[in-house]
Coordinates of C-alpha atoms in Angstrom, one line a residue:
M1 CA 0.0 0.0 0.0
I2 CA 1.3 3.4 -0.9
K3 CA 1.1 5.9 2.0
G4 CA -1.3 8.7 0.9
G5 CA -2.8 6.6 -1.9
T6 CA -2.2 7.0 -5.6
H7 CA -3.7 9.0 -8.4
G8 CA -4.3 7.6 -11.9
S9 CA -4.7 3.9 -11.3
G10 CA -8.3 3.8 -12.7
C11 CA -7.4 5.6 -15.9
T12 CA -4.3 3.5 -16.3
H13 CA -6.2 0.3 -15.8
S14 CA -8.9 1.1 -18.3
A15 CA -6.3 2.3 -20.9
A16 CA -4.3 -1.0 -20.4
I17 CA -7.5 -3.1 -21.0
T18 CA -8.4 -1.0 -24.0
A19 CA -4.9 -1.3 -25.5
Q20 CA -5.0 -5.1 -25.2
L21 CA -8.5 -5.3 -26.6
A22 CA -7.3 -3.2 -29.6
K23 CA -4.7 -5.9 -30.2
R24 CA -7.5 -8.5 -30.3
I25 CA -6.5 -10.0 -26.9
P26 CA -9.5 -11.8 -25.3
L27 CA -11.1 -9.8 -22.5
L28 CA -10.1 -12.0 -19.6
E29 CA -6.5 -12.1 -20.7
A30 CA -6.6 -8.3 -21.3
A31 CA -7.9 -7.8 -17.7
R32 CA -5.1 -10.0 -16.2
Y33 CA -2.5 -8.1 -18.1
A34 CA -4.0 -4.7 -17.1
K35 CA -4.0 -5.8 -13.4
E36 CA -0.2 -6.7 -13.6
F37 CA 0.4 -3.5 -15.5
V38 CA -1.3 -1.4 -12.8
E39 CA 0.3 -3.2 -10.0
Q40 CA 3.7 -2.3 -11.4
A41 CA 2.6 1.3 -12.0
I42 CA 1.4 1.6 -8.4
S43 CA 4.5 -0.2 -6.9
R44 CA 6.7 2.3 -8.7
S45 CA 4.5 5.3 -8.1
V46 CA 6.2 8.7 -7.7
A47 CA 5.2 11.2 -5.0
I48 CA 5.5 14.7 -6.6
G49 CA 4.5 17.7 -4.5
K50 CA 1.6 17.3 -2.1
G51 CA -1.3 14.8 -2.3
A52 CA -1.5 11.3 -3.7
A53 CA 1.5 9.8 -5.6
R54 CA 1.1 9.5 -9.4
V55 CA 1.2 6.0 -10.7
N56 CA 4.2 5.3 -12.9
Q57 CA 3.0 3.8 -16.2
L58 CA 6.6 2.9 -17.0
G59 CA 6.7 0.6 -14.0
F60 CA 6.1 -2.5 -16.1
T61 CA 8.7 -1.5 -18.6
L62 CA 11.2 -0.8 -15.8
A63 CA 10.6 -4.2 -14.3
E64 CA 11.2 -5.9 -17.6
A65 CA 14.4 -3.9 -18.1
E66 CA 15.5 -4.9 -14.6
K67 CA 14.8 -8.6 -15.4
Y68 CA 17.0 -8.3 -18.5
Q69 CA 19.8 -6.8 -16.5
V70 CA 19.6 -9.6 -13.9
L71 CA 19.9 -12.2 -16.6
K72 CA 22.8 -10.4 -18.2
N73 CA 24.6 -10.1 -14.9
V74 CA 24.1 -13.8 -14.1
G75 CA 25.4 -14.7 -17.5
E76 CA 28.5 -12.6 -17.1
A77 CA 29.1 -14.1 -13.6
V78 CA 28.8 -17.7 -15.0
E79 CA 31.2 -16.8 -17.8
M80 CA 33.7 -15.3 -15.4
L81 CA 33.5 -18.4 -13.1
E82 CA 33.9 -20.8 -16.0
N83 CA 37.0 -19.0 -17.2
S84 CA 38.6 -19.1 -13.7
R85 CA 40.9 -22.0 -13.2
E86 CA 41.0 -21.7 -9.4
F87 CA 37.2 -21.5 -9.0
S88 CA 36.6 -25.2 -9.8
D89 CA 38.7 -26.2 -6.7
L90 CA 36.2 -24.4 -4.5
I91 CA 33.1 -26.2 -5.8
P92 CA 32.0 -29.4 -4.0
E93 CA 31.2 -32.5 -6.0
V94 CA 27.5 -31.8 -6.0
G95 CA 27.9 -28.4 -7.8
C96 CA 26.8 -24.9 -6.9
N97 CA 24.0 -22.4 -7.6
I98 CA 24.4 -18.9 -8.8
A99 CA 21.5 -16.5 -8.3
M100 CA 20.5 -12.9 -8.4
A101 CA 17.1 -11.2 -8.2
S102 CA 15.7 -7.9 -9.2
R103 CA 14.8 -5.4 -6.6
M104 CA 11.1 -5.5 -7.6
P105 CA 10.1 -8.7 -9.5
L106 CA 7.0 -8.4 -11.6
R107 CA 5.4 -11.1 -9.4
F108 CA 6.5 -13.7 -7.0
R109 CA 5.6 -16.4 -9.5
M110 CA 8.5 -15.1 -11.7
L111 CA 11.0 -16.1 -9.0
L112 CA 9.6 -19.6 -8.9
Q113 CA 9.7 -19.9 -12.7
S114 CA 13.3 -18.8 -12.8
Q115 CA 14.3 -21.5 -10.3
A116 CA 12.3 -24.2 -12.2
G117 CA 14.1 -23.3 -15.4
S118 CA 17.6 -23.9 -14.0

């Protein structure tokens, strides 16, 4: 919950649904997308001046960019470790895990999906 509330979530929600419907996305799927979109807009809202914080419609895009950066960083870490001759001496027989998370994942389910894919 954002202290003081937010401004613009209703308009953002209806615009997100409308945009998905314009792309011929079924209504239920459009509503689910809009909900996630607005959740990100609210979680990354910006308090400017007095009154309610404005929702940040770039929240979803920022979260996606963060996800890309996390994947890039993990890939670079794996490459660095694979190229290190001394590192293999530190790994037990069973192996090791390398992980990183974004500061604000799009949803908790994303973290679980990332773990399942490894």
